[in-house]
Coordinates of C-alpha atoms in Angstrom, one line a residue:
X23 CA -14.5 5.6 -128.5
X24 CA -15.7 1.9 -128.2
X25 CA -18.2 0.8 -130.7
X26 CA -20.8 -2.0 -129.9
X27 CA -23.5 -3.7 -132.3
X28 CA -25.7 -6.6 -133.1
X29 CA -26.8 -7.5 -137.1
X30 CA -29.5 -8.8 -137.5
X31 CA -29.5 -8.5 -141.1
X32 CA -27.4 -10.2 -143.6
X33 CA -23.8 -10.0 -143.7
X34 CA -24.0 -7.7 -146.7
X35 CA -25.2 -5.3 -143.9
X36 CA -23.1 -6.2 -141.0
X37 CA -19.8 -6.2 -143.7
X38 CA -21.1 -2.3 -144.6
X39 CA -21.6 -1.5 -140.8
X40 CA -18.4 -2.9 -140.1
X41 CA -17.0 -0.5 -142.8
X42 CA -18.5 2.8 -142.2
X43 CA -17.1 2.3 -138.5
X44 CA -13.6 1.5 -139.9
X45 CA -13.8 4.7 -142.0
X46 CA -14.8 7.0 -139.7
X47 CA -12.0 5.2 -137.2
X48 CA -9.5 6.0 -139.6
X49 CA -11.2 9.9 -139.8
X50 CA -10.5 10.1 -135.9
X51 CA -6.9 8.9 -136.1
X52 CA -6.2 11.0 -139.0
X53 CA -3.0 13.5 -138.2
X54 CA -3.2 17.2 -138.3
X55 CA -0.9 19.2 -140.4
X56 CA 0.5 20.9 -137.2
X57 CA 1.5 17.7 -135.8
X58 CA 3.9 16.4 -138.4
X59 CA 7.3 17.3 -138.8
X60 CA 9.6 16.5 -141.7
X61 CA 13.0 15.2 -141.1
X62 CA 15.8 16.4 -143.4
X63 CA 19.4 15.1 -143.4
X64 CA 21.5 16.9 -145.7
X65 CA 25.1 17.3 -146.7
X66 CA 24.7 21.2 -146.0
X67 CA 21.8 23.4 -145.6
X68 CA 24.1 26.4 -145.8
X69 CA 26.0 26.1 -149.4
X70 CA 25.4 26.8 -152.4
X71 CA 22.9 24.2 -153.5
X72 CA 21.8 23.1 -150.1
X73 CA 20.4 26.5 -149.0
X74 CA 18.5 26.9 -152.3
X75 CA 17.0 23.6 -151.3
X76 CA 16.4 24.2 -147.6
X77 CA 14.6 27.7 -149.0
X78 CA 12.6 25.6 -151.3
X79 CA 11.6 23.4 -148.8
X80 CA 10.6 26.1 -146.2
X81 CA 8.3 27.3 -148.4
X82 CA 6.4 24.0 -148.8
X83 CA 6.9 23.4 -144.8
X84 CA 5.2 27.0 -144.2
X85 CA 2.4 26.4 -146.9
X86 CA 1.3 22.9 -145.6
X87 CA 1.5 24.4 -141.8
X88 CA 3.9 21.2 -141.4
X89 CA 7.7 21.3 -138.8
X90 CA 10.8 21.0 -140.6
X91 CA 13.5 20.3 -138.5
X92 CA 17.3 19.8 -140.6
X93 CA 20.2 17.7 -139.8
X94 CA 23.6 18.7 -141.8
X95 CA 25.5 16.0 -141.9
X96 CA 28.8 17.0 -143.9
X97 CA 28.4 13.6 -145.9
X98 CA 30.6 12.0 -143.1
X99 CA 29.4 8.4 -143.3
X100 CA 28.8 8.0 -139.1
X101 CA 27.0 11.3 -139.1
X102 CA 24.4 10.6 -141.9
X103 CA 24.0 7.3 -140.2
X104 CA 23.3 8.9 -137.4
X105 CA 21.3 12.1 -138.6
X106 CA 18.6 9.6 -139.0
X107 CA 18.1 8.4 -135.4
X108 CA 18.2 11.8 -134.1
X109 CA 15.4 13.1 -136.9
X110 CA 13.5 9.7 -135.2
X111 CA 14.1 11.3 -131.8
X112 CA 13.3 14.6 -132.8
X113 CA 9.6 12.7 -133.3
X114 CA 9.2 13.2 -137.1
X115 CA 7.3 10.9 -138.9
X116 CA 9.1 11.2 -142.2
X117 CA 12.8 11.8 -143.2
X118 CA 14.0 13.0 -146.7
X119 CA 18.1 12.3 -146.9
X120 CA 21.1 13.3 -149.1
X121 CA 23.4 12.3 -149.0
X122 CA 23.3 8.9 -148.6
X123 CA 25.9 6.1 -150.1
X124 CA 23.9 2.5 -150.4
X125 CA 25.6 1.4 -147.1
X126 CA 24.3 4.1 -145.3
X127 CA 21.0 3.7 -146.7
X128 CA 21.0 -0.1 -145.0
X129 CA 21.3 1.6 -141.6
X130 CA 18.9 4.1 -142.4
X131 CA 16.5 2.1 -143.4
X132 CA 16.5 -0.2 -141.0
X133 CA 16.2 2.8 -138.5
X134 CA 13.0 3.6 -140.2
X135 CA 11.3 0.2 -140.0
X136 CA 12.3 -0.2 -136.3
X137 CA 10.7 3.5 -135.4
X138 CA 8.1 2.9 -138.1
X139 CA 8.7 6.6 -140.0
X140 CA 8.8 6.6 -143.5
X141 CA 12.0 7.4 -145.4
X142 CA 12.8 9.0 -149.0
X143 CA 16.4 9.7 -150.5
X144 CA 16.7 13.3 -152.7
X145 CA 19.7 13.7 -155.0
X146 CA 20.5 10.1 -154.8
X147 CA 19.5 6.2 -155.6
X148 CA 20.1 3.1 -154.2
X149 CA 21.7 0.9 -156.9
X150 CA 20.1 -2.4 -158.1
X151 CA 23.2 -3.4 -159.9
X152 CA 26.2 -2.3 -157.5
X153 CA 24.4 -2.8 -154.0
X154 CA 20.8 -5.9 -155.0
X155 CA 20.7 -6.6 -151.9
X156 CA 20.4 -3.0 -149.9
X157 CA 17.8 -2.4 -153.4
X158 CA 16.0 -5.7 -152.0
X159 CA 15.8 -4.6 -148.5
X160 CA 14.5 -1.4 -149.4
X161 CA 12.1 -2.9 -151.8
X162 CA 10.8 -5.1 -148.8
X163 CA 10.5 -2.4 -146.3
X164 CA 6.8 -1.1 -145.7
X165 CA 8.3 2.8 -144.4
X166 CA 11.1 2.9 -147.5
X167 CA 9.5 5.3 -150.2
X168 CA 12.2 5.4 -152.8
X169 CA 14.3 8.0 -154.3
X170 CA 14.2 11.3 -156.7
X171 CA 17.2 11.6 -158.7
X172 CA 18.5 12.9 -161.8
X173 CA 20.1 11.2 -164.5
X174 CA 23.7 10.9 -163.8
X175 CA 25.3 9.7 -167.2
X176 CA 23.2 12.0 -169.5
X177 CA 24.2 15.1 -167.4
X178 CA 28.1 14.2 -167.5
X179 CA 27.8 13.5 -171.1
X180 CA 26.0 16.9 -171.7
X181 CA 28.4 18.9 -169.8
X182 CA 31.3 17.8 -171.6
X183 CA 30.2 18.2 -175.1
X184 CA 29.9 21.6 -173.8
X185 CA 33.2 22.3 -173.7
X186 CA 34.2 20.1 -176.8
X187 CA 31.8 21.9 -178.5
X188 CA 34.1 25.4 -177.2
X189 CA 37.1 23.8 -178.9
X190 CA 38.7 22.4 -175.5
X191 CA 40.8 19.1 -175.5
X192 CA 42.7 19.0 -172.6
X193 CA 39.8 18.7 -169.8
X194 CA 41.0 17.9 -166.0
X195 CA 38.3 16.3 -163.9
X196 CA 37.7 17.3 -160.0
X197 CA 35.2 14.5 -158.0
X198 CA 34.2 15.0 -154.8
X199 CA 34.2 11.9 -152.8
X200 CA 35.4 8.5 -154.0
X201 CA 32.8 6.1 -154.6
X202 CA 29.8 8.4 -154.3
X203 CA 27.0 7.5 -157.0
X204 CA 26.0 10.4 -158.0
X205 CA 29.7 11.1 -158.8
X206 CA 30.3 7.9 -160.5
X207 CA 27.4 8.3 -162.7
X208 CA 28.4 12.1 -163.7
X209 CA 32.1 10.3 -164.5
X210 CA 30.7 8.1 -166.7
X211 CA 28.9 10.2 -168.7
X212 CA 32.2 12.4 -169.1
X213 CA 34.2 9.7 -170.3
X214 CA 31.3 8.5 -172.4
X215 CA 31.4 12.0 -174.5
X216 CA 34.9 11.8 -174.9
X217 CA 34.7 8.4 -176.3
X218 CA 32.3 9.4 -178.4
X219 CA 33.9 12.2 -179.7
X220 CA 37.5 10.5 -180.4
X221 CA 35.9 7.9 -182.0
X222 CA 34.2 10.4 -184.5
X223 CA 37.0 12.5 -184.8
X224 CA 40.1 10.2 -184.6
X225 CA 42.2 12.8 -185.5
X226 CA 41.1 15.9 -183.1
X227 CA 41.6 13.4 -179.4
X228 CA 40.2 14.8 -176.5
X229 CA 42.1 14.1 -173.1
X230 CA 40.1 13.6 -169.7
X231 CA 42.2 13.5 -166.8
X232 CA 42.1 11.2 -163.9
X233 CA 40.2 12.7 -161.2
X234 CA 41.6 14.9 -158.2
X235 CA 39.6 14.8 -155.1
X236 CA 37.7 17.8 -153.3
X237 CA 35.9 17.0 -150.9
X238 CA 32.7 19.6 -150.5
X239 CA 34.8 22.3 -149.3
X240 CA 35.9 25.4 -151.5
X241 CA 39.8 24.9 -150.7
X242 CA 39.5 21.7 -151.8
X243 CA 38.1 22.5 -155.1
X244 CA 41.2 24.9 -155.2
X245 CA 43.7 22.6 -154.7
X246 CA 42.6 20.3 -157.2
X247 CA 42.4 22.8 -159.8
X248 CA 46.0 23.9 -159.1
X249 CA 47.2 20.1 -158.9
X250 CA 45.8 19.7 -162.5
X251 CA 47.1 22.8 -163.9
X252 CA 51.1 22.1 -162.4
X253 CA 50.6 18.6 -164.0
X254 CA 49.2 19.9 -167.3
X255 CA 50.5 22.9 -168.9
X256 CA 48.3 22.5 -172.2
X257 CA 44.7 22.4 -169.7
X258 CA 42.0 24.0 -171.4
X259 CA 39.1 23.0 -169.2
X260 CA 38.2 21.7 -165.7
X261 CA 34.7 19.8 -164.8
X262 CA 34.6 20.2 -160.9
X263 CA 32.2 17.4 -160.7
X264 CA 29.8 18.9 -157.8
X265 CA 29.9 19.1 -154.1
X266 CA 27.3 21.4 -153.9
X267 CA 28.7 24.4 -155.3
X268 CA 31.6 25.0 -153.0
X269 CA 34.5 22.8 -155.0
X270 CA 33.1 24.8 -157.9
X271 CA 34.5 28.0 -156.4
X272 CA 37.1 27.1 -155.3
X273 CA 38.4 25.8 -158.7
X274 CA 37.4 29.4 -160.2
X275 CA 39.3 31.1 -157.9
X276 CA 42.3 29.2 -158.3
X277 CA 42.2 29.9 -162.5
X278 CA 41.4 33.3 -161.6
X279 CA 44.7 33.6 -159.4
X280 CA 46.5 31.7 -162.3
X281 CA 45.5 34.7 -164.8
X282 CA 43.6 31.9 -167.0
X283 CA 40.0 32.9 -166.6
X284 CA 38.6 32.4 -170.0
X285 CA 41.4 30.1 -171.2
X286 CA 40.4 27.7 -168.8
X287 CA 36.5 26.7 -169.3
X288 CA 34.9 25.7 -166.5
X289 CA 31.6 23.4 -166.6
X290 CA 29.8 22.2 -164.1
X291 CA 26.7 21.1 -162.2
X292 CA 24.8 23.1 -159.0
X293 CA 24.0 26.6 -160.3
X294 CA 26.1 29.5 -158.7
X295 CA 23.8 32.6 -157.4
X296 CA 26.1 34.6 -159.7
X297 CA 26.0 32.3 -162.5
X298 CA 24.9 34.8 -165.1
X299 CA 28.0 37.0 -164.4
X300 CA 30.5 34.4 -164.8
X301 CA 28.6 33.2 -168.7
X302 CA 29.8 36.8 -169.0
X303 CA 33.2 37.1 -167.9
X304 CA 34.0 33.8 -168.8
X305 CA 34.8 32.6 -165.8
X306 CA 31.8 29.7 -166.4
X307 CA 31.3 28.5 -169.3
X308 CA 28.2 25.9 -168.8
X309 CA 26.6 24.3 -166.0
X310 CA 23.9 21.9 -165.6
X311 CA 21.5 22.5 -162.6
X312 CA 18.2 24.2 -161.2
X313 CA 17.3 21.2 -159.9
X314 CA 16.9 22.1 -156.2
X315 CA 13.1 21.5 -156.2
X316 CA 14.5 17.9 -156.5
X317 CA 13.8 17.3 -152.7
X318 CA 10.8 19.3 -152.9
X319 CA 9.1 16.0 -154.6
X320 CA 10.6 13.8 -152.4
X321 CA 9.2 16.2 -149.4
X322 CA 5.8 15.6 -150.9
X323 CA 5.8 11.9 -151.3
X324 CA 6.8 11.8 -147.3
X325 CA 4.2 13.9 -146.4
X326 CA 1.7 12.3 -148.0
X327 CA 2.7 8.9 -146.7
X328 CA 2.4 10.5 -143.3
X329 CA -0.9 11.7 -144.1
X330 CA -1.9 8.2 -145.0
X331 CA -2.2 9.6 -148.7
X332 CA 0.3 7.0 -150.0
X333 CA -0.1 3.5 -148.8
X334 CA 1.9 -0.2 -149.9
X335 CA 5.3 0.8 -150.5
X336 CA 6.4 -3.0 -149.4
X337 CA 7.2 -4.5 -152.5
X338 CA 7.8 -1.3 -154.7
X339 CA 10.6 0.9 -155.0
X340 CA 9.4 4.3 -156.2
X341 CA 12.2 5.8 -158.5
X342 CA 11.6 9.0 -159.6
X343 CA 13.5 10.9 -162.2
X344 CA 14.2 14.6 -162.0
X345 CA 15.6 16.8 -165.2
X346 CA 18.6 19.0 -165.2
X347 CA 18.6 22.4 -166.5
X348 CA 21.1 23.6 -168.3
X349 CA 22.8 26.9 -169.8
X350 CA 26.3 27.7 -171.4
X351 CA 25.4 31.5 -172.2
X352 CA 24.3 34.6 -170.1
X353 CA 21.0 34.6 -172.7
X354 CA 20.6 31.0 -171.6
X355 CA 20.3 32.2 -167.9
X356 CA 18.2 35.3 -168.0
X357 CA 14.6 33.5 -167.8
X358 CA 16.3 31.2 -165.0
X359 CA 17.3 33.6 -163.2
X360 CA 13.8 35.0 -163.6
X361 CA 11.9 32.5 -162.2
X362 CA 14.5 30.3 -160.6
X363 CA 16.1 32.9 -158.4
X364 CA 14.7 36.0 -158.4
X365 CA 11.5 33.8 -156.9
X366 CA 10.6 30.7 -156.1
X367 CA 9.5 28.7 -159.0
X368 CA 6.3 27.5 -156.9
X369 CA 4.0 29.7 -155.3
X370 CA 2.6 28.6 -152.1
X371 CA -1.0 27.8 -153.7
X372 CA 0.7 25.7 -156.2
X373 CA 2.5 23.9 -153.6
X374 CA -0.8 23.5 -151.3
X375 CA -2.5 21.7 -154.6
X376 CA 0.8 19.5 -155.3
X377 CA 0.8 17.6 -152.0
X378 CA -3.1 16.8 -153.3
X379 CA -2.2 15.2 -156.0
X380 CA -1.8 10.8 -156.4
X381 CA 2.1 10.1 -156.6
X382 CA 1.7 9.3 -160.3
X383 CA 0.8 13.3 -160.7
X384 CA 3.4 14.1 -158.5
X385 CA 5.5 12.0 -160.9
X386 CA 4.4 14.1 -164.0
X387 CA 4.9 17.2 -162.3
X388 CA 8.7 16.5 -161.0
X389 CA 9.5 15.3 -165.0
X390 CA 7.8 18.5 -166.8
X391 CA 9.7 21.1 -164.4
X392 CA 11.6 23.3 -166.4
X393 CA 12.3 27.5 -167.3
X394 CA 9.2 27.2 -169.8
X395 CA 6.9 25.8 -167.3
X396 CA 7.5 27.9 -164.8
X397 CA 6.9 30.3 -167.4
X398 CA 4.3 29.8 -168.4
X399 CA 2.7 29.0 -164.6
X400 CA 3.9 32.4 -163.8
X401 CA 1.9 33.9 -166.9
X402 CA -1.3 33.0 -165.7

């Protein structure tokens, strides 16, 4: 539609004119629900972690009436790369990715500014310290959102004065992928509580072992809990790091075979779907997690920059901090499970008035998520 006038009047009036046509302009072009699709490149959609988050994020695709489409990517460094130019070509308008190292995130975002489709990382952060200039260029870019994550340090140093606190001071130490920095952060909380701990108790040292690598796969979580056991007889505790979920069970399996279920306590982080009978047999004995609505936030911040709900990212860098949940007893688990696993803990009306809200609100919603708000959301 072509608009023509004359003013007559003052400027005041030809400025308002001028506005009401650039308003309703912006009305016409404004996109439909149908019409957007939300890219996801993820490690897995299918393990442990990554299909509670593809479930989660279903839900919110099929109560916005928005496409999904996902892209597992096996956190193989030329496939994530590359996940994000085939989401482009897929024609979505937003991408939400995980994982994502801060090299890959420099050809992903520069993906997104060519093809003009706005970009958010889940599970993960570009660092300012380690990588300022990738952090600048995302900064800089008009399409780059930002990134939900949780905190890295406090989690690691959490899960192991779990253990301490069981009495164990021989802990071996799984990671997943060298140089990942979500691993990195979880490892230096570990050794942070152990430092702590021998410097309090100078007398009663706990041991953490170097790390043995897993991969994502189970068998490689297996292997690495049998490599630590051979080289430590006196193990009394394993942290497989994460993976999402997969190393985890593989490293229970392999105590389980050894006859040391129970003697060996197991913490980790990404919630098992059986997590409440393993706090019971012993075969877990903490674990940090529930945080698989993490990408539902950054889901929401995409859309709404789609939408044209969220404008001038150039120049910020939206970080957004998620909380763990944690549990090291089957009591601890039994309201989780409730509302956590046994249902979504979202229903789709709430997720219909969260993609309404400013991304400060989003914000406040993402850092109050917990068993007791859910609760108590579920209670009314």
């Amino acid at each position: 539609m072509k608009f023509t006038f004359k003013c007559f009047a003052k400027n005041v009036a030809c400025s308002a004119i001028a506005m009401g046509i650039a308003a309703f302009s912006s009305q016409a072009m404004a996109i439909e629900n149908s019409d957007i699709k939300i890219g996801v490149s993820i490690w897995s959609s299918t393990d442990v972690l990554g299909s509670d988050c593809k479930r989660m994020l279903d839900e919110a695709a099929n109560s916005l009436g928005v496409k999904v489409q996902y892209v597992d990517q096996a956190h193989v460094s030329e496939k994530v790369t590359a996940s994000v130019e085939q989401l482009v070509a897929a024609g979505c308008q937003g991408i939400i990715i995980c994982n994502s190292s801060d090299t890959e995130m420099k050809s992903a975002i520069k993906t997104a500014n060519k093809n003009k489709v706005y970009l958010a990382q889940f599970f993960r952060v570009i660092s300012k310290e380690n990588s300022p200039s990738i952090y600048k260029m995302a900064t800089k870019s008009p399409y780059f959102i930002g990134a939900v994550h949780e905190n890295e340090p406090e989690n690691g140093e959490k899960l192991v004065n779990i253990l301490i606190d069981k009495g164990c001071r021989n802990i071996g130490l799984i990671g997943w992928e060298q140089g990942d920095a979500t691993w990195l952060g979880r490892w230096k909380g570990y050794k942070a509580g152990v430092e702590a701990w021998n410097k309090a108790h100078p007398d009663d040292l706990v041991v953490l072992s170097e790390p043995q690598y897993a991969g994502t796969s189970s068998e490689g979580g297996s292997k690495a809990a049998e490599a630590l056991m051979a080289a430590n007889p006196k193990l009394d505790a394993l942290i497989p790091a994460g993976g999402g979920g997969d190393p985890l069970q593989g490293a229970i399996a392999a105590v389980e075979r050894a006859g040391k279920t129970g003697k060996i306590k197991i913490v980790s982080t990404d919630f098992l779907p059986d997590l409440g009978e393993r706090l019971t047999n012993g075969s877990m004995a903490g674990q940090s997690g529930g945080h698989y609505c993490d990408p539902l936030i950054a889901f929401m911040a995409v859309y709404n920059a789609v939408k044209g709900n969220y404008t001038g990212f150039e120049g910020k860098f939206e970080d957004i901090t998620f909380p763990y949940l944690y549990v090291s007893s089957p009591a601890d688990y039994g309201d989780y499970d409730k509302y956590f696993v046994k249902q979504l803990p979202f229903t789709a009306t709430e997720l219909v008035e969260m993609s309404k809200l400013t991304l400060e609100d989003l914000k406040a919603v993402a850092s109050r998520i917990s068993i007791e708000d859910a609760a108590s959301r579920a209670a009314k």
